Amino acid sequence: FGEDRISEMRSQCKNFTLANTYGAGKGKLAKTLGVSFQEASDFKEVHKSIFRDFYSWRNNVVALATMEREFISMFGRKIPLIKDFYYAVWDYSCQVLAGEIMKMAQIEIQKQTKGSSYKQILQVHDEGLGTCKENEAKDICHVVKNVMENPFRGKNPLKNVSLKADIGYGRVWGGIVKT
């Protein structure tokens, strides 16, 4: 395919996954991907046939929230639904879970790095930035990676879901070495 085509295909795949996960209809999906309405429809049908359990779970989340008039996260956090904005339930479920994972991980990282020079500086979406003494960097990276890939520590409602974390260290942003 060539490097340019592979990059384009990766971008389309990522755009499809995000748009579809957040509930884009066939028309929006076609526009986002730059494909015909029929192609977008076909993509969605293939995706649904491959990930049947995901769609079943998703429909149950929306049905429960609609019935209760509130969204309840996997960890019990309650978010009231405003008016009839039930279309937002799925977005809530994705965003709230991602936020809960990061918060749980940050708390656990602080516990496991107590006594070290490590300090959390910044968290943006699913990425974090911290600082520590150079001689602690590899050990801290190991702790952070382990916690980010296993943030639930016995409270995992998603026992069969594996998380993957990429981590690295360096003196400057452009000089980060992945571990």
mmCIF file of C-alpha atoms in Angstrom:
data_model
loop_
_atom_site.group_PDB
_atom_site.id
_atom_site.type_symbol
_atom_site.label_atom_id
_atom_site.label_comp_id
_atom_site.label_asym_id
_atom_site.label_seq_id
_atom_site.Cartn_x
_atom_site.Cartn_y
_atom_site.Cartn_z
ATOM 1 C CA PHE A 1 0.000 0.000 0.000
ATOM 2 C CA GLY A 2 2.829 2.397 0.741
ATOM 3 C CA GLU A 3 3.425 4.428 3.891
ATOM 4 C CA ASP A 4 0.987 7.231 2.942
ATOM 5 C CA ARG A 5 -1.864 4.797 2.301
ATOM 6 C CA ILE A 6 -1.236 2.910 5.557
ATOM 7 C CA SER A 7 -1.321 6.182 7.487
ATOM 8 C CA GLU A 8 -4.592 7.149 5.753
ATOM 9 C CA MET A 9 -6.146 3.742 6.517
ATOM 10 C CA ARG A 10 -5.080 3.949 10.162
ATOM 11 C CA SER A 11 -6.618 7.407 10.423
ATOM 12 C CA GLN A 12 -9.893 6.185 8.871
ATOM 13 C CA CYS A 13 -10.008 3.228 11.235
ATOM 14 C CA LYS A 14 -9.455 5.481 14.249
ATOM 15 C CA ASN A 15 -12.078 7.959 13.028
ATOM 16 C CA PHE A 16 -14.580 5.141 12.459
ATOM 17 C CA THR A 17 -13.982 3.654 15.894
ATOM 18 C CA LEU A 18 -14.353 6.971 17.724
ATOM 19 C CA ALA A 19 -17.326 8.234 15.699
ATOM 20 C CA ASN A 20 -19.131 4.895 15.905
ATOM 21 C CA THR A 21 -18.415 4.451 19.609
ATOM 22 C CA TYR A 22 -19.836 7.892 20.354
ATOM 23 C CA GLY A 23 -23.003 7.114 18.418
ATOM 24 C CA ALA A 24 -22.528 8.727 15.009
ATOM 25 C CA GLY A 25 -25.293 7.797 12.589
ATOM 26 C CA LYS A 26 -24.634 6.495 9.095
ATOM 27 C CA GLY A 27 -24.772 9.966 7.516
ATOM 28 C CA LYS A 28 -22.335 11.493 10.005
ATOM 29 C CA LEU A 29 -20.085 8.458 9.685
ATOM 30 C CA ALA A 30 -20.071 8.735 5.873
ATOM 31 C CA LYS A 31 -19.127 12.417 6.087
ATOM 32 C CA THR A 32 -16.437 11.803 8.727
ATOM 33 C CA LEU A 33 -14.806 9.011 6.712
ATOM 34 C CA GLY A 34 -15.333 10.537 3.266
ATOM 35 C CA VAL A 35 -17.244 7.469 2.044
ATOM 36 C CA SER A 36 -20.710 6.871 0.653
ATOM 37 C CA PHE A 37 -23.732 6.415 2.885
ATOM 38 C CA GLN A 38 -23.913 2.761 1.783
ATOM 39 C CA GLU A 39 -20.249 2.136 2.658
ATOM 40 C CA ALA A 40 -20.756 3.693 6.097
ATOM 41 C CA SER A 41 -23.846 1.525 6.576
ATOM 42 C CA ASP A 42 -21.870 -1.571 5.572
ATOM 43 C CA PHE A 43 -19.036 -0.670 7.983
ATOM 44 C CA LYS A 44 -21.511 -0.357 10.847
ATOM 45 C CA GLU A 45 -23.174 -3.689 10.059
ATOM 46 C CA VAL A 46 -19.852 -5.545 9.894
ATOM 47 C CA HIS A 47 -18.763 -3.909 13.148
ATOM 48 C CA LYS A 48 -22.040 -4.912 14.841
ATOM 49 C CA SER A 49 -21.680 -8.507 13.668
ATOM 50 C CA ILE A 50 -18.128 -8.761 15.015
ATOM 51 C CA PHE A 51 -18.766 -6.979 18.336
ATOM 52 C CA ARG A 52 -22.245 -8.274 19.249
ATOM 53 C CA ASP A 53 -21.490 -8.415 22.989
ATOM 54 C CA PHE A 54 -20.335 -4.792 22.972
ATOM 55 C CA TYR A 55 -23.563 -3.623 21.328
ATOM 56 C CA SER A 56 -25.686 -5.704 23.696
ATOM 57 C CA TRP A 57 -23.923 -4.149 26.695
ATOM 58 C CA ARG A 58 -24.220 -0.672 25.177
ATOM 59 C CA ASN A 59 -27.969 -1.093 24.598
ATOM 60 C CA ASN A 60 -28.429 -2.277 28.185
ATOM 61 C CA VAL A 61 -26.569 0.774 29.534
ATOM 62 C CA VAL A 62 -28.804 3.120 27.542
ATOM 63 C CA ALA A 63 -32.010 1.240 28.461
ATOM 64 C CA LEU A 64 -31.207 1.307 32.176
ATOM 65 C CA ALA A 65 -30.344 5.008 32.112
ATOM 66 C CA THR A 66 -33.535 5.774 30.212
ATOM 67 C CA MET A 67 -35.602 3.851 32.744
ATOM 68 C CA GLU A 68 -33.867 5.359 35.796
ATOM 69 C CA ARG A 69 -33.549 8.862 34.255
ATOM 70 C CA GLU A 70 -29.916 8.881 35.342
ATOM 71 C CA PHE A 71 -26.658 7.317 34.270
ATOM 72 C CA ILE A 72 -24.926 5.179 36.886
ATOM 73 C CA SER A 73 -21.261 4.462 36.201
ATOM 74 C CA MET A 74 -19.665 1.073 36.781
ATOM 75 C CA PHE A 75 -18.356 2.392 40.080
ATOM 76 C CA GLY A 76 -21.694 3.794 41.250
ATOM 77 C CA ARG A 77 -21.310 7.447 40.288
ATOM 78 C CA LYS A 78 -24.747 8.897 39.429
ATOM 79 C CA ILE A 79 -25.284 11.511 36.723
ATOM 80 C CA PRO A 80 -28.844 12.788 36.261
ATOM 81 C CA LEU A 81 -30.059 12.969 32.674
ATOM 82 C CA ILE A 82 -31.102 16.455 31.668
ATOM 83 C CA LYS A 83 -34.413 16.651 29.830
ATOM 84 C CA ASP A 84 -34.510 13.951 27.169
ATOM 85 C CA PHE A 85 -30.808 13.873 26.369
ATOM 86 C CA TYR A 86 -30.664 10.094 26.309
ATOM 87 C CA TYR A 87 -28.443 10.208 23.233
ATOM 88 C CA ALA A 88 -25.704 11.445 25.594
ATOM 89 C CA VAL A 89 -25.827 8.334 27.805
ATOM 90 C CA TRP A 90 -23.329 6.444 25.716
ATOM 91 C CA ASP A 91 -20.956 9.412 25.655
ATOM 92 C CA TYR A 92 -21.265 9.639 29.446
ATOM 93 C CA SER A 93 -20.435 5.965 29.833
ATOM 94 C CA CYS A 94 -17.227 6.268 27.802
ATOM 95 C CA GLN A 95 -16.045 9.564 29.279
ATOM 96 C CA VAL A 96 -16.951 8.785 32.884
ATOM 97 C CA LEU A 97 -15.253 5.377 32.808
ATOM 98 C CA ALA A 98 -12.090 6.855 31.280
ATOM 99 C CA GLY A 99 -12.058 9.540 33.980
ATOM 100 C CA GLU A 100 -12.634 6.988 36.739
ATOM 101 C CA ILE A 101 -9.792 4.816 35.449
ATOM 102 C CA MET A 102 -7.395 7.781 35.429
ATOM 103 C CA LYS A 103 -8.426 8.941 38.908
ATOM 104 C CA MET A 104 -8.076 5.447 40.382
ATOM 105 C CA ALA A 105 -4.704 5.033 38.696
ATOM 106 C CA GLN A 106 -3.429 8.398 39.935
ATOM 107 C CA ILE A 107 -4.388 7.557 43.521
ATOM 108 C CA GLU A 108 -2.697 4.161 43.305
ATOM 109 C CA ILE A 109 0.428 5.641 41.665
ATOM 110 C CA GLN A 110 0.750 8.119 44.537
ATOM 111 C CA LYS A 111 0.474 5.261 47.061
ATOM 112 C CA GLN A 112 3.051 3.095 45.303
ATOM 113 C CA THR A 113 5.563 5.892 44.743
ATOM 114 C CA LYS A 114 5.379 7.310 48.282
ATOM 115 C CA GLY A 115 8.873 7.952 49.554
ATOM 116 C CA SER A 116 10.246 8.566 46.057
ATOM 117 C CA SER A 117 10.809 11.902 44.353
ATOM 118 C CA TYR A 118 7.915 11.260 41.918
ATOM 119 C CA LYS A 119 5.356 14.033 41.512
ATOM 120 C CA GLN A 120 2.376 14.008 39.172
ATOM 121 C CA ILE A 121 2.328 17.240 37.188
ATOM 122 C CA LEU A 122 -0.407 16.999 34.598
ATOM 123 C CA GLN A 123 -3.159 14.713 33.360
ATOM 124 C CA VAL A 124 -4.921 15.292 30.041
ATOM 125 C CA HIS A 125 -7.554 12.751 29.027
ATOM 126 C CA ASP A 126 -5.724 9.428 29.089
ATOM 127 C CA GLU A 127 -2.187 10.754 29.428
ATOM 128 C CA GLY A 128 -0.188 11.769 32.448
ATOM 129 C CA LEU A 129 3.031 13.653 33.022
ATOM 130 C CA GLY A 130 5.211 13.339 36.095
ATOM 131 C CA THR A 131 8.681 14.181 37.294
ATOM 132 C CA CYS A 132 11.241 12.340 39.401
ATOM 133 C CA LYS A 133 14.962 12.072 39.986
ATOM 134 C CA GLU A 134 16.807 10.572 37.026
ATOM 135 C CA ASN A 135 18.067 7.568 38.994
ATOM 136 C CA GLU A 136 14.435 6.623 39.847
ATOM 137 C CA ALA A 137 13.007 6.991 36.349
ATOM 138 C CA LYS A 138 13.046 3.343 35.250
ATOM 139 C CA ASP A 139 11.545 2.093 38.521
ATOM 140 C CA ILE A 140 8.863 4.790 38.495
ATOM 141 C CA CYS A 141 8.015 3.951 34.868
ATOM 142 C CA HIS A 142 7.568 0.310 35.851
ATOM 143 C CA VAL A 143 5.168 1.263 38.685
ATOM 144 C CA VAL A 144 3.187 3.702 36.534
ATOM 145 C CA LYS A 145 2.857 1.239 33.646
ATOM 146 C CA ASN A 146 1.712 -1.569 35.948
ATOM 147 C CA VAL A 147 -0.882 0.642 37.653
ATOM 148 C CA MET A 148 -2.166 2.121 34.388
ATOM 149 C CA GLU A 149 -2.646 -1.364 32.945
ATOM 150 C CA ASN A 150 -4.285 -2.666 36.158
ATOM 151 C CA PRO A 151 -5.984 0.346 37.775
ATOM 152 C CA PHE A 152 -8.878 -1.480 39.413
ATOM 153 C CA ARG A 153 -6.978 -3.586 41.961
ATOM 154 C CA GLY A 154 -9.778 -5.979 42.868
ATOM 155 C CA LYS A 155 -12.615 -3.624 41.891
ATOM 156 C CA ASN A 156 -12.650 -4.476 38.203
ATOM 157 C CA PRO A 157 -16.130 -4.694 36.681
ATOM 158 C CA LEU A 158 -14.363 -5.290 33.354
ATOM 159 C CA LYS A 159 -12.384 -8.358 34.373
ATOM 160 C CA ASN A 160 -11.923 -9.563 30.796
ATOM 161 C CA VAL A 161 -10.744 -6.212 29.413
ATOM 162 C CA SER A 162 -7.016 -5.656 29.080
ATOM 163 C CA LEU A 163 -5.618 -2.145 29.176
ATOM 164 C CA LYS A 164 -2.339 -1.208 27.523
ATOM 165 C CA ALA A 165 -0.174 1.721 28.564
ATOM 166 C CA ASP A 166 2.760 3.183 26.679
ATOM 167 C CA ILE A 167 5.260 4.868 28.945
ATOM 168 C CA GLY A 168 8.585 6.588 28.666
ATOM 169 C CA TYR A 169 10.972 9.007 30.307
ATOM 170 C CA GLY A 170 13.400 11.730 29.308
ATOM 171 C CA ARG A 171 14.818 15.109 30.184
ATOM 172 C CA VAL A 172 12.815 16.923 27.496
ATOM 173 C CA TRP A 173 9.565 16.106 25.687
ATOM 174 C CA GLY A 174 11.292 15.416 22.371
ATOM 175 C CA GLY A 175 13.814 13.111 24.024
ATOM 176 C CA ILE A 176 11.432 10.656 25.672
ATOM 177 C CA VAL A 177 12.588 7.042 25.612
ATOM 178 C CA LYS A 178 9.787 4.492 25.628
ATOM 179 C CA THR A 179 10.216 1.638 28.078
#
